Structures are given as structure tokens and as C-alpha cells.
Amino acid sequence: MSQHDDSNPAAKLWGGRFSEATDAFVEEFTASVGFDRRLYGQDIAGSMAHAEMLASVGVLTKQEAAAIIGGLGAIREEIESGAFTWSVAREDVHMNIEARLIELIGETGKKLHTGRSRNDQVATDIRLWLRDAIDALLGQIRRYQHGLLDLAEREHATVMPGFTHLQTAQPVTFGHHMMAWYEMLERDAERLADCRRRVNRLPLGAAALAGTGYPLDRELTARLLGFDGVCRNSLDAVSDRDFAIEFTACAALIMMHLSRQAEELILWTSAQFAFIDLPDRYCTGSSIMPQKKNPDVPELVRGKTGRVYGHLMALLTLMKGQPLAYNKDNQEDKEPLFDTVDTLAGSLRAFADMVPNLQTNPANMLASTRSGFATATDLADYLVGRGLAFRDAHEVVGRAVRLAGERGCDLADLTLEELRAFDSRIDADVYALLTPEGSAAARDLLGGTAPVQVLARIAEAREHLAGTHSR
Ligand code: ARG
């Protein structure tokens, strides 16, 4: 980034009332162009809409607006071809573009900022940028959800142990587990779509803080930029960053979900579980231990969750002490927001690519299900069906589990005589329920793990996704 020769204070767009040049360190310290240049596309789109609106209400002539819009288009090309020279002396993306416009088209360029302030300009730019980011993230979430549906369908009848307290609890199907992840993402998508409604409102027209005396048509600017509405209070419009905090809170929840999924993937790939294999292309080896295949991608996603939580705290703290209206503090909103979007986009992309391509080891999952008395509840439910109260049935089965534990076998390995010694109401038909498959199939109610229920939910979800087009 070059230092434009703007050392003469009057060369700054705001230099009129200053008698000495900005301290060189202060110039660097206060500049945001190093990171906010990322908003150039939104800044140019916002300026084009502003110019068009100014012409439509007669503040600019049609020719002036056309010259400004043409110049802005040329600047966009310069930026995209790498020909544009960004200048720290010009502080931020807004003044870099405006100063260049004046260089390119002369006096008319000086009219663009009529009825506008960088305060409503930057708020507009961020909202436009975040709206696009949300749409891209929603696309990634939908892609991941589709991948989970395919995986869940493939594995709808694959039995695995379900856990509570990370202790074997009851048999579930792997498809049901993948559909639990699907449901987390469904809530995430709902939250993002709701957040988008509050992001997508236009601040322009608030000017510095009080509005402006020019007869701006804010509704027109909003329509030109695809906003759903206009911010209703000028003070609030320039100082509100709720939308960024809200988005980051949504992002923190999504990362929390991905982190929990990551933790399960990591456990399941360990030799001790050996429930799944991740494709080699998502794993790395060890420089010393030849046998290693490390689940780096899930580990990294789990680790990156922390920085997004940090950004949420940073943004909340950024806003907590600010009086109305705009304060320079707000310049600090961008880096946490950008990094949140980048981190989330990368993590979602990695999971959407990787998870649907995992391979299950059904034999290991089944063996593991058989080893932890996962069907003990089924035996108790069976006794309830034969007239025992559940509490008494619980007690009886507890004793049967103790015997099986001493033998080192599963409940299903006890003979009928042995089982009947605990309660004479037990018959040979109990064995169908004591298998993991029988246990899972018995949970045949809405939201249950029975394979038919998993398939029903997958069908419903497919229909739902077909109806949601992330805009
Ligand atoms: N770079 C500034 C920001 O990011 C733009 C707005 C500056 N406004 C001002 N009055 N200094 O917030």
C-alpha cells in the first residue's frame, strides 16, 4: 500500500480546518483501509445507488450522476485488475474510492458525498457485505444438510450404541445420529435467515447522525440496493451494530454445533471406537509415528470455534459503553466480523465436503452395541408389557445385568432358564427384543430411532430443502 502524497493537510478530504498534517503514526493507527478495502464492491454499489437517487430527486443532474456512476465503474475495474493504488493517507475504503473518483472525473466527483456521511455509508457497506455473506453461508449449510441426508439414508439401518454420559445407553442407528446433526443445522439456517431480515435494512439517509436537509428518497435507494426496508431513526441507523453481534452469535452457535460433531468424529475414528473412517484426503500423518492417521480437519474446526466465541465477546464489548451516535470505536467491528465469516465458511465447507464421504464400520458398531447392555431398557419394557411396574422391572433387569457382567456376556447370551430365574414371566420371544436391531426397530414413533422413522424424516427433510432456496 503506498503513501499517497497527501502530506499537505488540505489534501485530505476533510483537511480544511486543519493546520498541521496528521502524525505519521496516528495516520497508520487510525487507518482502516488495510482491512475495509474488502468492502469495495459494496461501497461502489452503495455510491452508485446514492448518485442515481440524488439525480432522481434533482440534487444532481442526470449527466452528473452518469459521470459519477461511470467513474465508479472504472474504479471497480481498476481494483479488480490490481491497478488501483490503495493509500493509507486516504484512511479507509470510502475516501480511497472517493478521492480516486475526483482524480478521474474532476469536479463532479466532489458532488457524490452530498447528503451522505461516512457514518451511514460504512453502516450500509457492512450490511450489504454481511447480507451476501449470509447467503453464501446458507448455501454451504444447505449443501452440508443434503450430504447428511444422503449419508443418513445410506446408514438408516446401521446400528450403533447411543450414549448418555458417554456410557453405552441404548441402540440407535447411525442414520438417526446423522439426522440429529441435520436438525442442528436446520435451526442454524433458520436463525441465519431470521438474522438476515434485520441485517437487510438501509442506513443511508441518516447522514452523520441527524439525517440531512436534502430531499433524499431513501425508499428508492433501498430498492436499488435490494434492502427490505429503511432504518427508521437516524441516530440508531449510524450507531447500530446489533446485526453484526446477532450474526456472530448465530455463527458461534453453528461453530459450537460443528465442534460437537468434530468431537464425535474424532472419537469415532480412534482405534478404541473404530466406528468410522475419514477419507485419507482429509487426514494427515505423524512425522514420527508411522501408524498415525490424524483427524486434523475436525480438530481444527473444534479449535477454531474458540476464535468465533472471542469475536462475539469482542463485538459485545465494543458496543457496551458507546453513547449515541457514531464513534470511531465502530471501526473495530470489521475484523471480528470478517474473520467470523471466513472461519465459518471454511469450517462449513470442510464438513460439507468431508462428512458425507466418511465410511462406517457397521461390524464394529454392532459389536460395541452388544458389549454395553444397551438393550437392558428393552428387557424392562418387556416386563412392563407382562404386567410388572416399571420400577420393579428396572430392579429385576439390574440384577440380570449384574449376572451377565460377572459372566462377561450380553443379556441376550443368558439362557431362558437364567432369565426366568429373575422373573418367570419372561418367554423365548424376549430374544427378538434383546438384539440391538430389535431394540432400535421398537422405537417406532415420531422422532424415534427406528429405521422406518429415520427414512420418514429424511423424506420430509428432502421436501423441506427442495422448498427452501437460499436466496
Ligand atoms: N473507517 C470508518 C469506520 O470503519 C468509517 C467511518 C468513519 N467516520 C468518521 N466519522 N470518522 O467506521
Short mmCIF file of C-alpha atoms and ligand atoms in Angstrom, two decimals:
data_model
loop_
_atom_site.label_atom_id
_atom_site.label_comp_id
_atom_site.label_asym_id
_atom_site.label_seq_id
_atom_site.Cartn_x
_atom_site.Cartn_y
_atom_site.Cartn_z
CA MET A 1 0.00 0.00 0.00
CA SER A 2 1.58 3.29 -1.00
CA GLN A 3 1.59 6.58 0.84
CA HIS A 4 -0.19 8.99 -1.47
CA ASP A 5 1.41 12.39 -1.27
CA ASP A 6 -1.35 13.82 0.85
CA SER A 7 1.08 15.31 3.38
CA ASN A 8 -0.41 18.73 2.91
CA PRO A 9 -3.34 18.67 5.41
CA ALA A 10 -5.65 20.35 2.94
CA ALA A 11 -5.10 17.36 0.64
CA LYS A 12 -7.24 15.22 2.96
CA LEU A 13 -10.89 15.12 2.05
CA TRP A 14 -11.59 16.58 5.48
CA GLY A 15 -8.42 18.74 5.68
CA GLY A 16 -9.98 22.21 5.53
CA ARG A 17 -9.94 23.05 9.24
CA PHE A 18 -6.52 21.51 10.00
CA SER A 19 -3.27 23.45 10.22
CA GLU A 20 -0.79 20.58 10.50
CA ALA A 21 -0.50 17.20 8.89
CA THR A 22 -1.60 14.07 10.74
CA ASP A 23 1.17 12.45 12.76
CA ALA A 24 2.58 9.61 10.67
CA PHE A 25 1.95 7.01 13.37
CA VAL A 26 -1.56 8.30 14.02
CA GLU A 27 -2.27 8.04 10.32
CA GLU A 28 -1.34 4.36 10.37
CA PHE A 29 -3.04 3.79 13.71
CA THR A 30 -6.39 5.23 12.67
CA ALA A 31 -6.48 3.91 9.11
CA SER A 32 -8.78 1.03 8.27
CA VAL A 33 -8.06 0.66 4.56
CA GLY A 34 -5.82 -2.34 5.28
CA PHE A 35 -8.94 -4.36 6.08
CA ASP A 36 -12.01 -2.41 4.98
CA ARG A 37 -10.91 -2.40 1.32
CA ARG A 38 -12.66 -5.73 1.33
CA LEU A 39 -15.89 -3.68 1.22
CA TYR A 40 -15.00 -2.01 -2.08
CA GLY A 41 -17.74 -3.75 -4.09
CA GLN A 42 -20.45 -2.78 -1.60
CA ASP A 43 -19.02 0.73 -1.25
CA ILE A 44 -19.18 1.26 -5.00
CA ALA A 45 -22.67 -0.25 -5.31
CA GLY A 46 -23.88 1.97 -2.46
CA SER A 47 -22.36 5.07 -4.07
CA MET A 48 -23.88 4.26 -7.45
CA ALA A 49 -27.33 3.89 -5.89
CA HIS A 50 -26.85 7.11 -3.90
CA ALA A 51 -25.88 9.02 -7.07
CA GLU A 52 -28.81 7.59 -9.01
CA MET A 53 -31.19 8.57 -6.21
CA LEU A 54 -29.67 12.08 -5.99
CA ALA A 55 -30.38 12.52 -9.70
CA SER A 56 -33.91 11.23 -9.38
CA VAL A 57 -34.73 13.83 -6.70
CA GLY A 58 -32.98 16.59 -8.65
CA VAL A 59 -30.00 17.16 -6.33
CA LEU A 60 -27.67 16.07 -9.15
CA THR A 61 -28.28 16.36 -12.86
CA LYS A 62 -28.64 13.15 -14.86
CA GLN A 63 -25.31 13.91 -16.53
CA GLU A 64 -23.55 14.37 -13.21
CA ALA A 65 -24.93 11.09 -11.89
CA ALA A 66 -23.94 9.33 -15.11
CA ALA A 67 -20.38 10.69 -14.84
CA ILE A 68 -20.14 9.57 -11.22
CA ILE A 69 -21.52 6.11 -11.95
CA GLY A 70 -19.19 5.74 -14.93
CA GLY A 71 -16.20 6.77 -12.83
CA LEU A 72 -17.15 4.35 -10.05
CA GLY A 73 -17.40 1.54 -12.60
CA ALA A 74 -13.91 2.38 -13.86
CA ILE A 75 -12.59 2.34 -10.28
CA ARG A 76 -14.12 -1.10 -9.73
CA GLU A 77 -12.23 -2.33 -12.77
CA GLU A 78 -9.01 -0.78 -11.51
CA ILE A 79 -9.45 -2.50 -8.16
CA GLU A 80 -10.29 -5.86 -9.68
CA SER A 81 -7.40 -5.74 -12.15
CA GLY A 82 -4.95 -4.79 -9.41
CA ALA A 83 -4.25 -1.37 -10.94
CA PHE A 84 -5.75 0.60 -8.06
CA THR A 85 -3.32 2.16 -5.58
CA TRP A 86 -4.65 1.93 -2.03
CA SER A 87 -3.43 4.70 0.21
CA VAL A 88 -3.11 4.74 4.00
CA ALA A 89 -3.13 8.53 3.87
CA ARG A 90 -6.64 8.25 2.49
CA GLU A 91 -7.60 6.34 5.62
CA ASP A 92 -10.35 3.99 4.55
CA VAL A 93 -12.04 2.35 1.61
CA HIS A 94 -14.59 5.15 1.35
CA MET A 95 -12.11 8.00 0.97
CA ASN A 96 -9.78 5.98 -1.22
CA ILE A 97 -12.57 5.47 -3.71
CA GLU A 98 -13.98 9.00 -3.44
CA ALA A 99 -10.54 10.62 -3.85
CA ARG A 100 -9.86 8.45 -6.88
CA LEU A 101 -13.25 9.39 -8.33
CA ILE A 102 -12.32 13.06 -8.07
CA GLU A 103 -8.97 12.35 -9.75
CA LEU A 104 -10.75 10.52 -12.56
CA ILE A 105 -13.78 12.70 -13.30
CA GLY A 106 -12.87 16.02 -11.71
CA GLU A 107 -15.26 18.49 -10.07
CA THR A 108 -18.39 16.37 -10.49
CA GLY A 109 -16.79 13.71 -8.31
CA LYS A 110 -16.91 16.13 -5.42
CA LYS A 111 -20.70 16.03 -5.52
CA LEU A 112 -21.08 12.33 -4.73
CA HIS A 113 -20.89 12.85 -0.97
CA THR A 114 -23.88 15.24 -0.96
CA GLY A 115 -26.37 14.30 1.75
CA ARG A 116 -24.20 11.46 2.97
CA SER A 117 -21.61 10.79 5.66
CA ARG A 118 -19.10 8.00 6.05
CA ASN A 119 -21.15 7.08 9.10
CA ASP A 120 -24.22 5.98 7.16
CA GLN A 121 -22.01 4.88 4.27
CA VAL A 122 -19.98 2.38 6.29
CA ALA A 123 -23.07 1.03 8.04
CA THR A 124 -24.62 0.46 4.60
CA ASP A 125 -21.49 -1.22 3.25
CA ILE A 126 -21.26 -3.68 6.14
CA ARG A 127 -24.92 -4.58 5.90
CA LEU A 128 -24.62 -5.24 2.17
CA TRP A 129 -21.50 -7.29 2.69
CA LEU A 130 -22.97 -9.32 5.53
CA ARG A 131 -26.16 -9.97 3.59
CA ASP A 132 -24.12 -11.56 0.79
CA ALA A 133 -22.03 -13.46 3.31
CA ILE A 134 -25.16 -14.85 4.97
CA ASP A 135 -26.49 -16.01 1.61
CA ALA A 136 -23.25 -17.80 0.83
CA LEU A 137 -23.17 -19.40 4.30
CA LEU A 138 -26.78 -20.53 3.93
CA GLY A 139 -25.76 -22.18 0.67
CA GLN A 140 -22.98 -24.07 2.49
CA ILE A 141 -25.33 -25.15 5.27
CA ARG A 142 -27.84 -26.45 2.73
CA ARG A 143 -25.08 -28.33 0.91
CA TYR A 144 -23.94 -29.95 4.15
CA GLN A 145 -27.53 -30.84 5.04
CA HIS A 146 -28.01 -32.54 1.66
CA GLY A 147 -24.83 -34.52 2.29
CA LEU A 148 -26.09 -35.57 5.72
CA LEU A 149 -29.40 -36.73 4.23
CA ASP A 150 -27.57 -38.94 1.72
CA LEU A 151 -25.35 -40.37 4.45
CA ALA A 152 -28.30 -40.92 6.80
CA GLU A 153 -30.23 -42.68 4.06
CA ARG A 154 -27.29 -44.97 3.30
CA GLU A 155 -26.92 -45.80 7.02
CA HIS A 156 -30.54 -45.65 8.14
CA ALA A 157 -30.44 -49.21 9.48
CA THR A 158 -26.82 -49.31 10.69
CA VAL A 159 -26.95 -49.96 14.42
CA MET A 160 -24.57 -48.25 16.81
CA PRO A 161 -24.57 -47.63 20.53
CA GLY A 162 -26.24 -44.42 21.62
CA PHE A 163 -24.58 -42.75 24.60
CA THR A 164 -25.50 -40.71 27.61
CA HIS A 165 -22.63 -39.64 29.87
CA LEU A 166 -20.53 -41.24 27.10
CA GLN A 167 -21.61 -44.60 28.58
CA THR A 168 -23.47 -47.09 26.40
CA ALA A 169 -27.15 -46.25 26.72
CA GLN A 170 -29.43 -47.73 24.05
CA PRO A 171 -29.03 -48.84 20.45
CA VAL A 172 -29.61 -46.14 17.86
CA THR A 173 -28.98 -46.07 14.15
CA PHE A 174 -26.12 -44.19 12.57
CA GLY A 175 -28.66 -42.61 10.24
CA HIS A 176 -30.57 -41.29 13.24
CA HIS A 177 -27.37 -39.79 14.62
CA MET A 178 -26.63 -38.05 11.31
CA MET A 179 -30.19 -36.72 11.30
CA ALA A 180 -29.58 -35.23 14.75
CA TRP A 181 -26.77 -33.24 13.12
CA TYR A 182 -29.14 -32.31 10.32
CA GLU A 183 -31.61 -30.87 12.86
CA MET A 184 -28.88 -28.73 14.47
CA LEU A 185 -28.09 -27.27 11.07
CA GLU A 186 -31.74 -26.71 10.32
CA ARG A 187 -32.03 -24.47 13.37
CA ASP A 188 -28.82 -22.73 12.32
CA ALA A 189 -30.26 -21.98 8.90
CA GLU A 190 -33.48 -20.69 10.45
CA ARG A 191 -31.53 -18.38 12.75
CA LEU A 192 -29.39 -17.01 9.91
CA ALA A 193 -32.42 -16.36 7.74
CA ASP A 194 -34.07 -14.51 10.62
CA CYS A 195 -30.91 -12.50 11.32
CA ARG A 196 -30.76 -11.56 7.63
CA ARG A 197 -34.09 -9.75 7.93
CA ARG A 198 -32.59 -7.30 10.44
CA VAL A 199 -29.31 -7.01 8.50
CA ASN A 200 -31.11 -6.05 5.33
CA ARG A 201 -32.22 -2.51 6.20
CA LEU A 202 -30.81 0.67 4.75
CA PRO A 203 -28.94 3.21 6.94
CA LEU A 204 -28.19 5.69 4.09
CA GLY A 205 -30.04 8.95 4.59
CA ALA A 206 -29.08 9.10 8.26
CA ALA A 207 -26.01 11.02 7.09
CA ALA A 208 -23.69 11.83 10.04
CA LEU A 209 -26.36 11.24 12.69
CA ALA A 210 -29.33 13.58 12.27
CA GLY A 211 -30.47 12.97 8.72
CA THR A 212 -30.00 15.57 6.01
CA GLY A 213 -31.74 18.62 4.59
CA TYR A 214 -31.63 17.24 1.04
CA PRO A 215 -34.88 15.67 -0.09
CA LEU A 216 -33.43 12.15 -0.32
CA ASP A 217 -35.66 9.32 -1.45
CA ARG A 218 -34.47 6.65 0.96
CA GLU A 219 -37.04 4.13 -0.24
CA LEU A 220 -35.61 4.41 -3.74
CA THR A 221 -32.04 3.86 -2.53
CA ALA A 222 -33.27 0.86 -0.56
CA ARG A 223 -34.95 -0.63 -3.63
CA LEU A 224 -31.89 -0.04 -5.80
CA LEU A 225 -29.71 -1.91 -3.31
CA GLY A 226 -32.16 -4.73 -2.57
CA PHE A 227 -32.82 -3.73 1.03
CA ASP A 228 -36.12 -4.88 2.55
CA GLY A 229 -36.63 -1.61 4.40
CA VAL A 230 -35.13 1.59 5.73
CA CYS A 231 -33.70 2.20 9.25
CA ARG A 232 -36.31 4.39 10.98
CA ASN A 233 -34.10 6.53 13.21
CA SER A 234 -31.01 8.34 12.01
CA LEU A 235 -29.14 8.12 15.34
CA ASP A 236 -29.81 4.40 15.58
CA ALA A 237 -29.02 3.86 11.89
CA VAL A 238 -25.40 5.05 12.17
CA SER A 239 -24.64 3.55 15.56
CA ASP A 240 -26.44 0.20 15.50
CA ARG A 241 -24.23 -2.86 15.17
CA ASP A 242 -26.74 -5.29 16.70
CA PHE A 243 -26.96 -7.05 13.37
CA ALA A 244 -23.25 -7.85 13.45
CA ILE A 245 -23.46 -9.13 17.02
CA GLU A 246 -26.54 -11.15 16.24
CA PHE A 247 -24.87 -12.67 13.21
CA THR A 248 -21.77 -13.52 15.24
CA ALA A 249 -23.98 -15.14 17.88
CA CYS A 250 -25.56 -17.28 15.14
CA ALA A 251 -22.07 -18.09 13.91
CA ALA A 252 -20.93 -19.03 17.43
CA LEU A 253 -23.84 -21.47 17.69
CA ILE A 254 -23.01 -23.01 14.32
CA MET A 255 -19.36 -23.40 15.31
CA MET A 256 -20.47 -24.96 18.60
CA HIS A 257 -22.50 -27.48 16.61
CA LEU A 258 -19.62 -28.21 14.25
CA SER A 259 -17.31 -28.55 17.24
CA ARG A 260 -19.58 -31.13 18.86
CA GLN A 261 -19.74 -33.02 15.58
CA ALA A 262 -15.96 -32.74 15.31
CA GLU A 263 -15.55 -34.24 18.76
CA GLU A 264 -17.69 -37.23 17.80
CA LEU A 265 -15.83 -37.73 14.54
CA ILE A 266 -12.54 -37.66 16.42
CA LEU A 267 -13.76 -40.21 18.99
CA TRP A 268 -15.26 -42.47 16.35
CA THR A 269 -12.07 -42.58 14.26
CA SER A 270 -9.94 -43.62 17.25
CA ALA A 271 -8.76 -47.23 17.40
CA GLN A 272 -10.75 -47.63 20.63
CA PHE A 273 -14.05 -46.85 18.89
CA ALA A 274 -13.22 -47.61 15.24
CA PHE A 275 -16.78 -46.75 14.21
CA ILE A 276 -15.84 -44.77 11.11
CA ASP A 277 -13.02 -43.93 8.72
CA LEU A 278 -12.46 -40.48 7.28
CA PRO A 279 -11.10 -40.30 3.73
CA ASP A 280 -7.30 -40.04 3.69
CA ARG A 281 -7.52 -36.74 1.85
CA TYR A 282 -8.92 -35.07 4.98
CA CYS A 283 -6.33 -36.52 7.36
CA THR A 284 -2.62 -36.19 7.96
CA GLY A 285 0.12 -38.43 9.28
CA SER A 286 2.65 -38.11 12.05
CA SER A 287 6.30 -37.31 11.42
CA ILE A 288 7.39 -39.88 13.99
CA MET A 289 4.61 -42.49 14.41
CA PRO A 290 4.12 -44.37 11.15
CA GLN A 291 0.74 -45.83 12.11
CA LYS A 292 -0.96 -42.47 12.63
CA LYS A 293 -3.81 -41.03 10.63
CA ASN A 294 -4.91 -37.90 12.40
CA PRO A 295 -8.35 -36.27 12.06
CA ASP A 296 -6.86 -32.80 11.63
CA VAL A 297 -9.84 -31.23 9.92
CA PRO A 298 -12.35 -31.91 12.72
CA GLU A 299 -9.73 -30.99 15.31
CA LEU A 300 -9.07 -27.69 13.61
CA VAL A 301 -12.77 -26.88 13.34
CA ARG A 302 -13.14 -27.67 17.05
CA GLY A 303 -10.20 -25.36 17.74
CA LYS A 304 -11.44 -22.54 15.52
CA THR A 305 -14.68 -22.42 17.46
CA GLY A 306 -12.82 -20.50 20.15
CA ARG A 307 -11.94 -17.58 17.93
CA VAL A 308 -15.57 -17.11 16.88
CA TYR A 309 -16.66 -17.07 20.53
CA GLY A 310 -13.92 -14.49 21.04
CA HIS A 311 -15.25 -12.33 18.22
CA LEU A 312 -18.72 -12.41 19.77
CA MET A 313 -17.29 -11.17 23.07
CA ALA A 314 -15.22 -8.56 21.24
CA LEU A 315 -18.26 -7.14 19.44
CA LEU A 316 -20.46 -7.11 22.54
CA THR A 317 -17.72 -5.36 24.46
CA LEU A 318 -17.08 -2.95 21.59
CA MET A 319 -20.63 -1.65 21.83
CA LYS A 320 -21.36 -1.71 25.53
CA GLY A 321 -20.11 1.73 26.53
CA GLN A 322 -20.80 3.75 23.40
CA PRO A 323 -23.01 6.80 23.61
CA LEU A 324 -25.09 7.56 20.53
CA ALA A 325 -24.36 8.07 17.75
CA TYR A 326 -21.33 7.01 15.67
CA ASN A 327 -17.97 6.64 17.41
CA LYS A 328 -14.66 5.67 15.88
CA ASP A 329 -14.78 2.57 18.09
CA ASN A 330 -17.08 1.13 15.45
CA GLN A 331 -14.21 0.78 13.03
CA GLU A 332 -13.22 -2.18 15.20
CA ASP A 333 -16.35 -4.08 14.13
CA LYS A 334 -14.94 -5.22 10.80
CA GLU A 335 -12.05 -7.53 11.59
CA PRO A 336 -14.02 -9.74 14.02
CA LEU A 337 -16.92 -9.86 11.58
CA PHE A 338 -14.73 -10.71 8.58
CA ASP A 339 -12.85 -13.38 10.49
CA THR A 340 -16.10 -14.87 11.79
CA VAL A 341 -17.42 -15.21 8.24
CA ASP A 342 -14.13 -16.63 6.93
CA THR A 343 -13.81 -19.12 9.78
CA LEU A 344 -17.39 -20.27 9.47
CA ALA A 345 -17.28 -20.52 5.68
CA GLY A 346 -14.11 -22.62 5.79
CA SER A 347 -15.42 -24.89 8.53
CA LEU A 348 -18.77 -25.47 6.82
CA ARG A 349 -17.08 -26.14 3.53
CA ALA A 350 -14.72 -28.67 5.10
CA PHE A 351 -17.55 -30.52 6.81
CA ALA A 352 -19.85 -30.44 3.78
CA ASP A 353 -17.02 -31.99 1.72
CA MET A 354 -15.78 -34.48 4.31
CA VAL A 355 -18.65 -35.85 6.40
CA PRO A 356 -20.80 -37.29 3.60
CA ASN A 357 -17.70 -39.20 2.43
CA LEU A 358 -16.97 -40.96 5.71
CA GLN A 359 -17.12 -44.76 5.78
CA THR A 360 -18.83 -46.60 8.61
CA ASN A 361 -17.64 -49.86 10.18
CA PRO A 362 -21.02 -51.49 10.93
CA ALA A 363 -19.48 -54.65 12.41
CA ASN A 364 -17.52 -52.65 14.99
CA MET A 365 -20.52 -50.54 15.88
CA LEU A 366 -22.68 -53.61 16.32
CA ALA A 367 -20.08 -55.38 18.46
CA SER A 368 -19.78 -52.27 20.59
CA THR A 369 -23.56 -52.09 20.97
CA ARG A 370 -23.59 -55.70 22.16
CA SER A 371 -20.97 -55.08 24.81
CA GLY A 372 -22.63 -52.46 26.98
CA PHE A 373 -26.06 -53.91 27.90
CA ALA A 374 -27.64 -51.44 25.52
CA THR A 375 -30.88 -53.45 25.48
CA ALA A 376 -31.43 -53.52 29.25
CA THR A 377 -34.24 -50.98 28.92
CA ASP A 378 -35.90 -53.21 26.34
CA LEU A 379 -35.95 -56.09 28.81
CA ALA A 380 -37.52 -53.82 31.42
CA ASP A 381 -40.11 -52.61 28.88
CA TYR A 382 -40.85 -56.26 28.04
CA LEU A 383 -41.57 -57.00 31.70
CA VAL A 384 -43.82 -53.95 31.88
CA GLY A 385 -45.73 -55.46 28.96
CA ARG A 386 -46.13 -58.58 31.10
CA GLY A 387 -47.67 -56.64 33.97
CA LEU A 388 -44.70 -55.52 36.08
CA ALA A 389 -44.48 -51.88 37.23
CA PHE A 390 -41.55 -50.12 35.53
CA ARG A 391 -39.63 -49.52 38.79
CA ASP A 392 -39.83 -53.22 39.68
CA ALA A 393 -38.84 -54.19 36.16
CA HIS A 394 -35.84 -51.82 36.41
CA GLU A 395 -34.74 -53.64 39.58
CA VAL A 396 -35.14 -57.12 38.05
CA VAL A 397 -33.15 -56.18 34.95
CA GLY A 398 -30.46 -54.59 37.08
CA ARG A 399 -29.86 -57.96 38.70
CA ALA A 400 -29.79 -59.69 35.30
CA VAL A 401 -27.20 -57.13 34.10
CA ARG A 402 -25.07 -57.88 37.16
CA LEU A 403 -25.10 -61.61 36.34
CA ALA A 404 -24.25 -61.01 32.69
CA GLY A 405 -21.48 -58.64 33.79
CA GLU A 406 -19.98 -61.33 36.02
CA ARG A 407 -20.12 -63.78 33.13
CA GLY A 408 -18.65 -61.27 30.71
CA CYS A 409 -21.56 -61.80 28.32
CA ASP A 410 -24.51 -59.81 26.95
CA LEU A 411 -28.08 -60.08 28.24
CA ALA A 412 -29.01 -61.90 25.05
CA ASP A 413 -26.41 -64.57 25.88
CA LEU A 414 -28.18 -65.62 29.11
CA THR A 415 -30.29 -68.76 28.75
CA LEU A 416 -34.04 -68.64 29.06
CA GLU A 417 -33.81 -70.54 32.35
CA GLU A 418 -31.38 -67.99 33.71
CA LEU A 419 -33.61 -65.12 32.67
CA ARG A 420 -36.71 -66.81 34.06
CA ALA A 421 -34.96 -67.15 37.40
CA PHE A 422 -35.24 -63.36 37.65
CA ASP A 423 -38.88 -63.29 36.58
CA SER A 424 -40.97 -66.22 35.43
CA ARG A 425 -42.98 -64.03 33.05
CA ILE A 426 -40.06 -64.00 30.60
CA ASP A 427 -40.56 -66.18 27.49
CA ALA A 428 -38.47 -67.06 24.46
CA ASP A 429 -39.94 -64.15 22.47
CA VAL A 430 -37.82 -61.81 24.59
CA TYR A 431 -34.74 -62.55 22.47
CA ALA A 432 -36.10 -60.65 19.48
CA LEU A 433 -36.09 -57.51 21.62
CA LEU A 434 -32.70 -58.11 23.15
CA THR A 435 -30.90 -57.73 19.84
CA PRO A 436 -29.73 -54.21 19.01
CA GLU A 437 -31.68 -54.27 15.74
CA GLY A 438 -34.88 -55.30 17.53
CA SER A 439 -34.36 -52.61 20.14
CA ALA A 440 -33.87 -49.87 17.54
CA ALA A 441 -36.82 -51.05 15.46
CA ALA A 442 -39.05 -50.90 18.53
CA ARG A 443 -38.53 -47.13 18.85
CA ASP A 444 -41.02 -46.59 16.09
CA LEU A 445 -42.57 -43.28 16.99
CA LEU A 446 -42.23 -39.75 15.67
CA GLY A 447 -38.62 -38.69 16.27
CA GLY A 448 -37.53 -42.19 17.29
CA THR A 449 -34.52 -44.13 16.04
CA ALA A 450 -36.39 -46.94 14.23
CA PRO A 451 -35.08 -47.15 10.65
CA VAL A 452 -38.59 -46.53 9.24
CA GLN A 453 -38.80 -43.32 11.27
CA VAL A 454 -35.37 -42.22 10.09
CA LEU A 455 -36.41 -42.74 6.48
CA ALA A 456 -39.65 -40.85 7.06
CA ARG A 457 -37.78 -37.85 8.48
CA ILE A 458 -35.29 -37.94 5.61
CA ALA A 459 -38.15 -37.81 3.10
CA GLU A 460 -39.76 -34.92 4.95
CA ALA A 461 -36.43 -33.07 5.12
CA ARG A 462 -35.79 -33.56 1.40
CA GLU A 463 -39.12 -31.99 0.65
CA HIS A 464 -38.39 -29.11 3.01
CA LEU A 465 -34.98 -28.44 1.42
CA ALA A 466 -36.48 -28.52 -2.06
CA GLY A 467 -38.78 -25.70 -0.93
CA THR A 468 -36.02 -23.55 0.58
CA HIS A 469 -33.91 -21.83 -1.98
CA SER A 470 -31.25 -19.89 -0.13
CA ARG A 471 -31.78 -16.62 -1.95
N1 ARG B 1 -13.47 3.82 8.63
C1 ARG B 1 -14.59 4.22 9.39
C2 ARG B 1 -15.25 3.01 10.06
O1 ARG B 1 -14.92 1.95 9.74
C3 ARG B 1 -15.59 4.89 8.50
C4 ARG B 1 -16.48 5.84 9.21
C5 ARG B 1 -15.66 6.97 9.71
N2 ARG B 1 -16.46 8.03 10.20
C6 ARG B 1 -15.96 9.04 10.92
N3 ARG B 1 -16.76 9.96 11.31
N4 ARG B 1 -14.68 9.10 11.22
O2 ARG B 1 -16.09 3.13 10.92
#
